[in-house]
Tab-separated table of C-alpha atoms and ligand atoms in Angstrom:
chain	number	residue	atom	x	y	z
A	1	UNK	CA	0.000	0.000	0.000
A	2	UNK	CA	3.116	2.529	1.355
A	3	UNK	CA	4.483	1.511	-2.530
A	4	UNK	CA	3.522	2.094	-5.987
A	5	UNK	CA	2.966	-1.503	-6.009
A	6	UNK	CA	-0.641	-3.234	-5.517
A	7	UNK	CA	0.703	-5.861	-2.960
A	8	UNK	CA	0.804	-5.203	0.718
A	9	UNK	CA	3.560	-5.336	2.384
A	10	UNK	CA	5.031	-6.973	5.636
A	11	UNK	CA	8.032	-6.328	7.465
A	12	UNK	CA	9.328	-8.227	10.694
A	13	UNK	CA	12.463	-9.723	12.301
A	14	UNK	CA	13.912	-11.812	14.676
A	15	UNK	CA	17.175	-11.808	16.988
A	16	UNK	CA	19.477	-13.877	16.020
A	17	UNK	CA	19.149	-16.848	18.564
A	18	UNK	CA	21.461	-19.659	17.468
A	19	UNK	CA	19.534	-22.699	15.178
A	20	UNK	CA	15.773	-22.200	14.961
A	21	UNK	CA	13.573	-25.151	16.645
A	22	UNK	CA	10.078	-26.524	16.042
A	23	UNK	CA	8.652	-23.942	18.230
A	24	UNK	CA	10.595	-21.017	16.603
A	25	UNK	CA	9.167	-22.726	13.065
A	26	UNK	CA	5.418	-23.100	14.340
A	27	UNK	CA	5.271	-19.784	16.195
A	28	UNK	CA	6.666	-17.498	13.782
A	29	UNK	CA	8.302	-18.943	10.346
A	30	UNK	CA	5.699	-20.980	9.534
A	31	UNK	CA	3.559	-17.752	9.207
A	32	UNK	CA	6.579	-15.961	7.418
A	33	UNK	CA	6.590	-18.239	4.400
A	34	UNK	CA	2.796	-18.153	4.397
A	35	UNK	CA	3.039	-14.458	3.704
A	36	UNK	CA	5.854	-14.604	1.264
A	37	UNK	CA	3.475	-14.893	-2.359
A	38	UNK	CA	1.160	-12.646	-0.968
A	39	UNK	CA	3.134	-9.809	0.910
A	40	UNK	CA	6.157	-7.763	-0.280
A	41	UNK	CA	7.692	-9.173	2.870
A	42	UNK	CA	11.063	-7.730	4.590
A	43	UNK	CA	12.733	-9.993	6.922
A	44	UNK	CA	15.942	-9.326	8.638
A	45	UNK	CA	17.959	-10.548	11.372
A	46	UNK	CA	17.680	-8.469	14.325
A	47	UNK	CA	21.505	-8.282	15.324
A	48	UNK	CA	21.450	-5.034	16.897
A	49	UNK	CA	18.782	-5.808	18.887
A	50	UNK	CA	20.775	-8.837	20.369
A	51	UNK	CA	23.163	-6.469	21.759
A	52	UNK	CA	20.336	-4.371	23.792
A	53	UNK	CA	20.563	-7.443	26.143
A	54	UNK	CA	23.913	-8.779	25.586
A	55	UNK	CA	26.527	-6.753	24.748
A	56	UNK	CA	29.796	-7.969	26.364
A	57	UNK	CA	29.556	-11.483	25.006
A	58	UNK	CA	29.518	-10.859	21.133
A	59	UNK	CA	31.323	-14.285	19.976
A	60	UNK	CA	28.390	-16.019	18.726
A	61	UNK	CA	26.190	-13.076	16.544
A	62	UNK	CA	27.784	-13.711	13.871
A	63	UNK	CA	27.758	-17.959	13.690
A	64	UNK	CA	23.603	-17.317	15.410
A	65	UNK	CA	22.942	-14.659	12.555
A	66	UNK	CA	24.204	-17.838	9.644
A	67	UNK	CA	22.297	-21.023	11.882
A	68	UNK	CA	19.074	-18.532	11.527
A	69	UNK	CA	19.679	-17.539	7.970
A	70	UNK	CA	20.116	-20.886	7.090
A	71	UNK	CA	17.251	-22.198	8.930
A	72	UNK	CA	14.918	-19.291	7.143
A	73	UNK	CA	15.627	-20.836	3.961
A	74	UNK	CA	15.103	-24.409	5.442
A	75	UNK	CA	11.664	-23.700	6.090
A	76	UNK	CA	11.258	-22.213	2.295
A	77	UNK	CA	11.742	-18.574	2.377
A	78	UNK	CA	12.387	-17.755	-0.882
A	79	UNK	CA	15.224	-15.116	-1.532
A	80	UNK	CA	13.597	-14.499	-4.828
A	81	UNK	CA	9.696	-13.804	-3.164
A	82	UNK	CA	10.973	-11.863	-0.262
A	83	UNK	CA	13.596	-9.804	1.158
A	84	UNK	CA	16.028	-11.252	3.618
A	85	UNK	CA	18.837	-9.211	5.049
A	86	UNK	CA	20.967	-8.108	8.497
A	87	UNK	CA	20.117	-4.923	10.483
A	88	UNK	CA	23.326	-4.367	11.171
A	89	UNK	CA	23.992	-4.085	7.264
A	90	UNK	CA	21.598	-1.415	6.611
A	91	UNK	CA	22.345	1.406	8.674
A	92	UNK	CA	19.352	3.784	7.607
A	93	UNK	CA	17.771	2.019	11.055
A	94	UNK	CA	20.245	3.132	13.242
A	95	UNK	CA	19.797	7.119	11.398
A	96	UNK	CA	15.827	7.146	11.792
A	97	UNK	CA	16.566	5.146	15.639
A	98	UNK	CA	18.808	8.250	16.558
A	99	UNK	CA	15.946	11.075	14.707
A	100	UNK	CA	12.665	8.866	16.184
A	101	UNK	CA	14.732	9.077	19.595
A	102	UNK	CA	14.512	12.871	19.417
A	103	UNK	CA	11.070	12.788	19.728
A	104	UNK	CA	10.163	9.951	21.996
A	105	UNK	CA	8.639	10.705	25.771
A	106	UNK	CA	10.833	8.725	28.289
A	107	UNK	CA	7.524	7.704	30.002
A	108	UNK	CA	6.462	5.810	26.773
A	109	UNK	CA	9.704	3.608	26.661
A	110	UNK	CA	9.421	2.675	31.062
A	111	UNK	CA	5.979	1.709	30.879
A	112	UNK	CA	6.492	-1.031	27.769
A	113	UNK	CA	5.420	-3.858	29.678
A	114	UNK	CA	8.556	-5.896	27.933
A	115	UNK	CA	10.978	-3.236	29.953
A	116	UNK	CA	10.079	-4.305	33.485
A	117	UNK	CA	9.347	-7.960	32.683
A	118	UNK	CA	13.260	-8.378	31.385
A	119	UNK	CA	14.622	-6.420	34.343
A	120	UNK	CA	13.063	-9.221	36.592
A	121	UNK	CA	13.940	-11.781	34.200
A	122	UNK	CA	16.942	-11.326	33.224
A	123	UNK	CA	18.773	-10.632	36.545
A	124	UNK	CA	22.396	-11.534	35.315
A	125	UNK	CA	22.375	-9.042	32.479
A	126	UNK	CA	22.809	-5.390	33.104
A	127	UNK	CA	19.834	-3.798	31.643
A	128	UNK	CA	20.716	-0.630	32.739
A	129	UNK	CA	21.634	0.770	29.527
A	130	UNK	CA	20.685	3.598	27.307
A	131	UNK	CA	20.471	1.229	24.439
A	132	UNK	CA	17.817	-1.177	26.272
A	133	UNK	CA	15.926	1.259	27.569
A	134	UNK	CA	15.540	2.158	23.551
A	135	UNK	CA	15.044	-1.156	22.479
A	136	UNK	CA	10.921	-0.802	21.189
A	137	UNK	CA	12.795	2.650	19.131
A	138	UNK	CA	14.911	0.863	17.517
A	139	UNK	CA	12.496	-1.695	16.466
A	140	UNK	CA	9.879	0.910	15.596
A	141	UNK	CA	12.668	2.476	13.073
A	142	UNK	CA	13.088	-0.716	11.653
A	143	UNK	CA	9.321	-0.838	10.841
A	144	UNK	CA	8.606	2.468	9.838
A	145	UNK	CA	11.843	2.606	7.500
A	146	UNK	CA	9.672	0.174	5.245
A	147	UNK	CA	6.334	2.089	5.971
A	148	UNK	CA	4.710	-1.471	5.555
A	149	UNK	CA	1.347	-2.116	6.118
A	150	UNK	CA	1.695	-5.155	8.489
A	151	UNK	CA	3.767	-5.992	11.253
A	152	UNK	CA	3.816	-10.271	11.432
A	153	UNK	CA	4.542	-11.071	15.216
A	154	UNK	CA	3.534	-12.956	18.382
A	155	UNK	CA	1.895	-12.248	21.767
A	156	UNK	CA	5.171	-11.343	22.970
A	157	UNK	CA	5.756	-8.078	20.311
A	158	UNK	CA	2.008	-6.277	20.474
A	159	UNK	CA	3.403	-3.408	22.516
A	160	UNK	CA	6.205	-3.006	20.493
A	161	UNK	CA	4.588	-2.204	17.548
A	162	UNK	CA	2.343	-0.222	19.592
A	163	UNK	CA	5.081	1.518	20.722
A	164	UNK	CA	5.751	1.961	16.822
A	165	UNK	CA	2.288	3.474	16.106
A	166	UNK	CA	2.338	6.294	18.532
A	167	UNK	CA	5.755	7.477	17.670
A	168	UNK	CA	4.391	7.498	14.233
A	169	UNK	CA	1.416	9.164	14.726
A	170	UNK	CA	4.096	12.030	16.961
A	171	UNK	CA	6.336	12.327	14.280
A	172	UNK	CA	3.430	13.036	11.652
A	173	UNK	CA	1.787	15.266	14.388
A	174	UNK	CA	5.130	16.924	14.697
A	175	UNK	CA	6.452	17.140	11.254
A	176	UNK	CA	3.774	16.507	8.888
A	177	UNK	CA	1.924	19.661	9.308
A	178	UNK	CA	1.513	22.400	6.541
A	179	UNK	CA	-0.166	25.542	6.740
A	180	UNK	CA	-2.394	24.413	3.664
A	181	UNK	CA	-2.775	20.904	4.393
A	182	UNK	CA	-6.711	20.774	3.465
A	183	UNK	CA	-6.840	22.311	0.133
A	184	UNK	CA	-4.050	19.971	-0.832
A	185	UNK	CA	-5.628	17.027	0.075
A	186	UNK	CA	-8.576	18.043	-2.209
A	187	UNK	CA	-6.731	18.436	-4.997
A	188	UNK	CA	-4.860	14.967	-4.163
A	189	UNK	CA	-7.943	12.928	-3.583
A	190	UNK	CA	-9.061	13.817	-7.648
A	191	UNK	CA	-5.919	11.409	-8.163
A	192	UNK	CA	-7.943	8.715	-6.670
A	193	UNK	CA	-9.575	7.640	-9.922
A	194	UNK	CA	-11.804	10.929	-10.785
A	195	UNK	CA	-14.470	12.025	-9.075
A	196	UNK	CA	-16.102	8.815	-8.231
A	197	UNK	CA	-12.599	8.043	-6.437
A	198	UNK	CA	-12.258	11.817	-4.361
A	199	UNK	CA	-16.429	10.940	-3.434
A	200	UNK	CA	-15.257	7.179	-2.237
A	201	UNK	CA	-12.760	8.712	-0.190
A	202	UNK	CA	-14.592	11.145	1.437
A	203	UNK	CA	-17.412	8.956	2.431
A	204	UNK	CA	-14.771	6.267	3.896
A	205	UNK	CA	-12.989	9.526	6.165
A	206	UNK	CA	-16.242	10.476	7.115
A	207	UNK	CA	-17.582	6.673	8.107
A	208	UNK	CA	-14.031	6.763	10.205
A	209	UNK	CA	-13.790	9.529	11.389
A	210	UNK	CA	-18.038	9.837	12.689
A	211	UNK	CA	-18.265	6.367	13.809
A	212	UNK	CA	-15.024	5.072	13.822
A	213	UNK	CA	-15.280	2.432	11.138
A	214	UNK	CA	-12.216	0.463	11.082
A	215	UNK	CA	-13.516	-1.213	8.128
A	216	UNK	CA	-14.087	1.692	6.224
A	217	UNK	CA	-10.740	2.857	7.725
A	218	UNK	CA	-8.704	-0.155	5.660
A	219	UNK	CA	-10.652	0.643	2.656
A	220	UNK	CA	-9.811	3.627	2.032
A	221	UNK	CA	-6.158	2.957	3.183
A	222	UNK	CA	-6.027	0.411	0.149
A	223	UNK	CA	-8.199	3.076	-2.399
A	224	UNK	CA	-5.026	5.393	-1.798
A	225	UNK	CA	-2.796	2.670	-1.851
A	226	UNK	CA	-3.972	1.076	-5.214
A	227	UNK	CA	-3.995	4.541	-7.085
A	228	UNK	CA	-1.340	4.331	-9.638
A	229	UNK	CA	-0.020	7.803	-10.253
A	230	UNK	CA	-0.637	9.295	-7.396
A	231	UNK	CA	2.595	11.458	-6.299
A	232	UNK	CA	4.606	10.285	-2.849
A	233	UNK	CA	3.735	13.449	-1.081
A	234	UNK	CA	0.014	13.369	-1.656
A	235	UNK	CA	-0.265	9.664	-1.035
A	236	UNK	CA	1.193	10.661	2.447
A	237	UNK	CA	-1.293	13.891	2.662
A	238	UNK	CA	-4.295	10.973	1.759
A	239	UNK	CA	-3.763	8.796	4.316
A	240	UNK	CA	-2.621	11.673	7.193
A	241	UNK	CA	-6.094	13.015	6.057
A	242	UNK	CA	-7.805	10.178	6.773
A	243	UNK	CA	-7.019	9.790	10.426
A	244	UNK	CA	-6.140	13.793	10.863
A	245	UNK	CA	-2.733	14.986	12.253
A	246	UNK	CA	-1.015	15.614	9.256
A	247	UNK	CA	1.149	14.479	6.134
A	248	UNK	CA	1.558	10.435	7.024
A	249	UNK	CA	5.501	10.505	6.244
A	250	UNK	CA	5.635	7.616	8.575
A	251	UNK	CA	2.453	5.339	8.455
A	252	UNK	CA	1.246	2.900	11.075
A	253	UNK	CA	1.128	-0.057	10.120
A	254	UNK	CA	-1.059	-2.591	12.289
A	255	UNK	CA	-0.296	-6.073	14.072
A	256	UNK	CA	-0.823	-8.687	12.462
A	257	UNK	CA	-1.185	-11.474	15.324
A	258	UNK	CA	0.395	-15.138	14.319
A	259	UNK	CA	-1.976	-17.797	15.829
A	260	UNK	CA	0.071	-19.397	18.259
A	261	UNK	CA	0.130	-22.957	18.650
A	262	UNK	CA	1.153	-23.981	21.480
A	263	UNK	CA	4.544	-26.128	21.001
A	264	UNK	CA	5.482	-28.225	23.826
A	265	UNK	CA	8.981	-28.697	24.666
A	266	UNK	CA	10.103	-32.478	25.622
A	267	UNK	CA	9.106	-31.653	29.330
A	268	UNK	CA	5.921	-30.404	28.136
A	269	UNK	CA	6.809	-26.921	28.822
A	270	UNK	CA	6.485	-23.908	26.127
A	271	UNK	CA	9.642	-25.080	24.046
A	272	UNK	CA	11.738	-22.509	24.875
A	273	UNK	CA	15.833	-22.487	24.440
A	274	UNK	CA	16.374	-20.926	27.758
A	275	UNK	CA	14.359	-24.563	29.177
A	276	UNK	CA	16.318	-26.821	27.527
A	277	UNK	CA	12.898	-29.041	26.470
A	278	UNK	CA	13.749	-27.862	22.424
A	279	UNK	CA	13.888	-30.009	18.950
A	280	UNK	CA	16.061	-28.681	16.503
A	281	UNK	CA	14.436	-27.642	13.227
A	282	UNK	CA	17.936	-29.721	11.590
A	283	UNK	CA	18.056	-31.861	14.361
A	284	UNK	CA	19.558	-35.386	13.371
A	285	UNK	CA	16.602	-37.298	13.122
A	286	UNK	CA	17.851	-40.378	15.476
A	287	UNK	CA	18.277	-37.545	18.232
A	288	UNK	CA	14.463	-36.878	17.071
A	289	UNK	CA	13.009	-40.193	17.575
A	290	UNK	CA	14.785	-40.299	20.785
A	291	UNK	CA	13.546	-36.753	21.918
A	292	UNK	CA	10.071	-38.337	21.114
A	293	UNK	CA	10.171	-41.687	22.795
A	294	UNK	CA	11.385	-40.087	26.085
A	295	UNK	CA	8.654	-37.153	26.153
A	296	UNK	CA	6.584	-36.399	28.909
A	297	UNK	CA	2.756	-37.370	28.566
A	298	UNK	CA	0.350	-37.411	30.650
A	299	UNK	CA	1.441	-38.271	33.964
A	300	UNK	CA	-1.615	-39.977	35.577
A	301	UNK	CA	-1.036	-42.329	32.580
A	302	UNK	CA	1.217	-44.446	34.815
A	303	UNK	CA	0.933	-47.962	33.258
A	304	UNK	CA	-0.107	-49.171	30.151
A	305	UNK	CA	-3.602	-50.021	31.166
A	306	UNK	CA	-4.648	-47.100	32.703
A	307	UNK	CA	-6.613	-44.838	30.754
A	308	UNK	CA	-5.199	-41.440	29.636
A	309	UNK	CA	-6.119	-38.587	28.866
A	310	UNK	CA	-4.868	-36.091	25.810
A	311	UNK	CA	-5.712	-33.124	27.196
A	312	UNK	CA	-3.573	-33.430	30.283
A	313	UNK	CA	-0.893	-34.513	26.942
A	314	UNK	CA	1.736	-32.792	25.615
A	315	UNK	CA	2.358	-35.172	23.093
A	316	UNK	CA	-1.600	-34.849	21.949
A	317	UNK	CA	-0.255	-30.640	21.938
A	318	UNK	CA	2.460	-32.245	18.681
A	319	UNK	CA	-0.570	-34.199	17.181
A	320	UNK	CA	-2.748	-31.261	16.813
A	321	UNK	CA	-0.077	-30.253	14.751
A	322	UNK	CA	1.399	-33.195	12.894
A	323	UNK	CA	-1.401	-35.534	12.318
A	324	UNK	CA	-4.754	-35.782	9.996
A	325	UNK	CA	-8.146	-36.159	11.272
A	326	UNK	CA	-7.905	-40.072	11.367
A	327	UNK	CA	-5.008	-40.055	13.546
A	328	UNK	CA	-5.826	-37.571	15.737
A	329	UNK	CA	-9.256	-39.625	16.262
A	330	UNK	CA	-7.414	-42.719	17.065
A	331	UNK	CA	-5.255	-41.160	19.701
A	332	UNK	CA	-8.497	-39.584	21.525
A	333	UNK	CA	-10.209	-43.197	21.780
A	334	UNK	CA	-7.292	-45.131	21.632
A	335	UNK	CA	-5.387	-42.988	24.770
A	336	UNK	CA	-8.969	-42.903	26.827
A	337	UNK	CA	-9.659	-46.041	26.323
A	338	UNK	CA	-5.892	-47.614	27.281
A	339	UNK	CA	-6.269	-49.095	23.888
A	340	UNK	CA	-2.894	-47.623	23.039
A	341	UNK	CA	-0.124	-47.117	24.846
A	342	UNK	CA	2.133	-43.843	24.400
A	343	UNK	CA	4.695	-45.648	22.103
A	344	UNK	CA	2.157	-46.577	19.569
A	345	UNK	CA	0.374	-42.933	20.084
A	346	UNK	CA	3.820	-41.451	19.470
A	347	UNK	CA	5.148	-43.320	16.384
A	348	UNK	CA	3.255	-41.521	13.699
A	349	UNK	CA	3.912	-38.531	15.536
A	350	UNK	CA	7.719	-39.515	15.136
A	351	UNK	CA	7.237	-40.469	11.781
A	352	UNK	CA	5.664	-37.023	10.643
A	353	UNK	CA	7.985	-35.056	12.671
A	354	UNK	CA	11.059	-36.584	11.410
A	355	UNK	CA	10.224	-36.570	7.517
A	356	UNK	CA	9.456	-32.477	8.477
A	357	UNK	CA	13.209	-32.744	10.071
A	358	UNK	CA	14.389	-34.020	7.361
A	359	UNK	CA	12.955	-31.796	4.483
A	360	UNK	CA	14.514	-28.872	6.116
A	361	UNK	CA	18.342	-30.538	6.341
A	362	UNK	CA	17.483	-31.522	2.355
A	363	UNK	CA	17.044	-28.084	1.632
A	364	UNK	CA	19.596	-26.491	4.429
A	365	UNK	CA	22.519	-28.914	2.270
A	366	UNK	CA	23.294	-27.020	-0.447
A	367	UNK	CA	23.611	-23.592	1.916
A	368	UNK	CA	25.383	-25.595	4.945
A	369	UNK	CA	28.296	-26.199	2.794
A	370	UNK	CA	28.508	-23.089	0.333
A	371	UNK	CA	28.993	-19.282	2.424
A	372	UNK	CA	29.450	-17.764	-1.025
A	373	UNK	CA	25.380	-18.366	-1.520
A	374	UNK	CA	24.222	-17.112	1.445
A	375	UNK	CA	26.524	-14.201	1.383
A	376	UNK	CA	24.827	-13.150	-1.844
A	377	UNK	CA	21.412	-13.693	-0.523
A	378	UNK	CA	21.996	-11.282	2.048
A	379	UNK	CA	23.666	-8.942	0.124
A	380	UNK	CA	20.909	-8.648	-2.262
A	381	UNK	CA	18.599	-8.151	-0.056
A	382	UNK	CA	20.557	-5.816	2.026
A	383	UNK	CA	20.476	-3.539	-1.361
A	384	UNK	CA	17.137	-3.760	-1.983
A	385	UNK	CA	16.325	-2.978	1.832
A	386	UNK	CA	18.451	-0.197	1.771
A	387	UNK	CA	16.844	1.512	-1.389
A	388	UNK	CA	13.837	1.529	0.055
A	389	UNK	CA	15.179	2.764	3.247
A	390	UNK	CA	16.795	4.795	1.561
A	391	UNK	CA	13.658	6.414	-0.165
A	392	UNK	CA	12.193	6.785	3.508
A	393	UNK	CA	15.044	8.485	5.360
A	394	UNK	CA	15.539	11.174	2.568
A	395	UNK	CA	11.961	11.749	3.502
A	396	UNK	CA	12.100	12.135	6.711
A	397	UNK	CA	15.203	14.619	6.461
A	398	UNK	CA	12.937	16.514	4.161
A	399	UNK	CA	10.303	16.710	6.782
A	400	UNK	CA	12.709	17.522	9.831
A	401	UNK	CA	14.671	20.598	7.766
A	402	UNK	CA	17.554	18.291	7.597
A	403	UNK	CA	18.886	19.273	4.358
A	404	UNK	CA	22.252	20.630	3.851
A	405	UNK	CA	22.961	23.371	1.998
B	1	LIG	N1	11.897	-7.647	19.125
B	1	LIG	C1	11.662	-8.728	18.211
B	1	LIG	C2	11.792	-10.058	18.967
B	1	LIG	O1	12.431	-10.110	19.985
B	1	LIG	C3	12.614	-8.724	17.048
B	1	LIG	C4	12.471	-7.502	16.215
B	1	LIG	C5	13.363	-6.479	16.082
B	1	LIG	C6	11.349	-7.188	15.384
B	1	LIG	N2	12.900	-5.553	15.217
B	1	LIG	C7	11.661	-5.946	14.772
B	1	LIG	C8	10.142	-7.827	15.105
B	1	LIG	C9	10.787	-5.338	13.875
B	1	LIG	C10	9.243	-7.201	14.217
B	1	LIG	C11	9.574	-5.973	13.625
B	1	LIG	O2	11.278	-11.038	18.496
B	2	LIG	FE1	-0.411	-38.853	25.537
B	2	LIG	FE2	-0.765	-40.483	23.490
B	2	LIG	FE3	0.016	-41.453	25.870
B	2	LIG	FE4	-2.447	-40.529	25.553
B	2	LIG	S1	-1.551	-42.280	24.527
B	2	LIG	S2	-1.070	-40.078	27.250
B	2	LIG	S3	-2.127	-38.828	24.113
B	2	LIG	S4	1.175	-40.074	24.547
């Protein structure tokens, strides 16, 4: 919408953790290479953001940032549907981090809820930096760079990109405004197909803006979105119109929540690195099996013969995701009914989750053994991230009276 283009587009990221696992795949990629065909999607590697809460220990970014990389394109993220790239290799974020910063409240950044929780969490780190207390800015610059429309992420990220929307919406407030700003969104909105496109639009600010149609809201986001023609500036006039303020230089893009599964860890915990419970999405697939056969069930399920029951189950938590109706109906009677016991229940479990396993080290192969391939996927789309990056910043530089002489 933010684009010329037609297709919406999508930008999120990830720190760079070390090798992915099922519950990294299922809670977040999964989703990713969903998007890919349908999204202009921008995924990068959040290696900046790794230093907010670690920055003494710096040995293993760059061998994490590769295991990640490589496990993106395991899971079929396709270099030539979407952008991949580094953070740290396009440093237009870390310009519109330091401008954004300018203009962001201190209150805002102590009451994100992830601030506090990390403090108590993570007791052995020093938090008490400048650069984690700025953590959500530097994540909102990384969204608003690409001025996308959607922002793919968990539970975990909500107030971060709400965090993203209000320093949006200030920097419009702030720098968006122009003495004339009405009569030029008149004569923008006859770029919106004629008059039946201006009367469209008008109708759809007025539904929003009287009765606070959301619906009517989105519609008229994509109207000014799918107007070919229509010049930068008054695309951003359109849509600061829309929801008043200003010129939208920066737009807010909304969340766009990924269903979480729940993905039990061996101990039947969230799988979670920092538990130890996790399966490798390249795991070897003996070390698989094994991971399966010793997994906690349920634990009233003592002996074979008595009865279980798969909602007290973690494994029943894999089967939701692994198995087809049929299955999944002959674990429910077969586990209540101690007509099974939790070997049998698990082997077609083990059976779908290792041929998964082993798709992803088919496809990992060829980029395990050659740097020279991955180096180029990243450098591509490092250049196309930073031309449209780029395109924002000079923007925003524009907006601020940031122009040199
Ligand atoms: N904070 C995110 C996480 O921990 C990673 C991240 C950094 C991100 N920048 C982003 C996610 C921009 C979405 C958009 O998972
Ligand atoms: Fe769990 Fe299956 Fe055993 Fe039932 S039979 S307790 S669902 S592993």
């Amino acid at each position: 919408m933010s684009g010329t283009g037609h297709q919406r587009r999508a930008v999120s990221g990830m720190r760079p953790t070390g090798a992915l696992h099922l519950g990294n795949y299922h809670g977040a990629l999964a989703n990713w290479v969903a998007m890919q065909r349908d999204y202009d999607c921008f995924y990068f590697i959040a290696d900046w953001h790794a230093l907010t809460t670690g920055y003494e220990d710096t040995g293993s970014i760059a061998a994490h940032t590769r295991e990640v990389l490589i496990d993106w394109l395991a899971a079929g993220l396709d270099p030539a549907a979407c952008t991949l790239f580094v953070q740290s290799r396009v440093p237009e974020h870390a310009e519109l981090h330091l401008l954004l910063s300018m203009i962001t409240p201190l209150g805002w950044l102590e009451r994100v809820p992830t601030y506090k929780d990390q403090i108590e969490q993570l007791k052995d780190r020093d938090l008490g930096t400048y650069g984690f207390l700025g953590y959500p800015v530097l994540q909102s610059a990384d969204i608003l760079i690409y001025r996308p429309d959607c922002v793919p992420v968990g539970e975990d990220q909500v107030a971060h990109v709400e965090i993203t929307r209000e320093i949006a919406r200030r920097f419009n407030g702030i720098y968006g405004r122009e003495p004339d700003f009405e009569a030029r969104c008149r004569t923008a909105a006859a770029g919106l197909g004629g008059a039946d496109g201006a009367a469209r639009y008008a109708a759809l600010r007025r539904a929003w803006q009287e009765q606070g149609d959301a619906a009517a809201l989105a519609e008229a986001r994509q109207l000014i979105g799918a107007a070919t023609g229509l010049a930068a500036l008054d695309r951003e006039r359109l849509l600061g119109f829309l929801t008043g303020g200003g010129r939208a230089i920066l737009t807010e893009p909304a969340v766009l929540l990924t269903r979480a599964a729940r993905v039990p860890g061996t101990d039947g915990r969230k799988m979670s690195k920092s538990y130890g419970n996790t399966i490798g999405m390249r795991e070897d697939p003996a070390s698989v099996a094994k991971k399966l056969r010793t997994m906690q069930t349920d634990p009233a399920r003592v002996r074979r013969t008595d009865p279980g029951d798969p909602d007290k189950c973690p494994v029943w938590d894999l089967h939701k995701l692994y198995s087809d109706e049929s299955t999944r109906q002959w674990v429910q009677s077969g586990c209540r009914s101690a007509g099974i016991g939790c070997l049998d229940c698990k082997k077609p479990l083990t059976e779908a989750v290792v041929a998964q396993v082993e798709g992803f080290r088919a496809r990992a192969r060829e980029f395990e053994r050659d740097d020279a391939v991955l180096q180029a996927i990243i450098s591509a789309g490092c250049a196309r991230a930073r031309s449209v990056a780029g395109a924002t910043l000079a923007e925003v530089r524009q907006a601020m009276g940031l122009v040199a002489p």
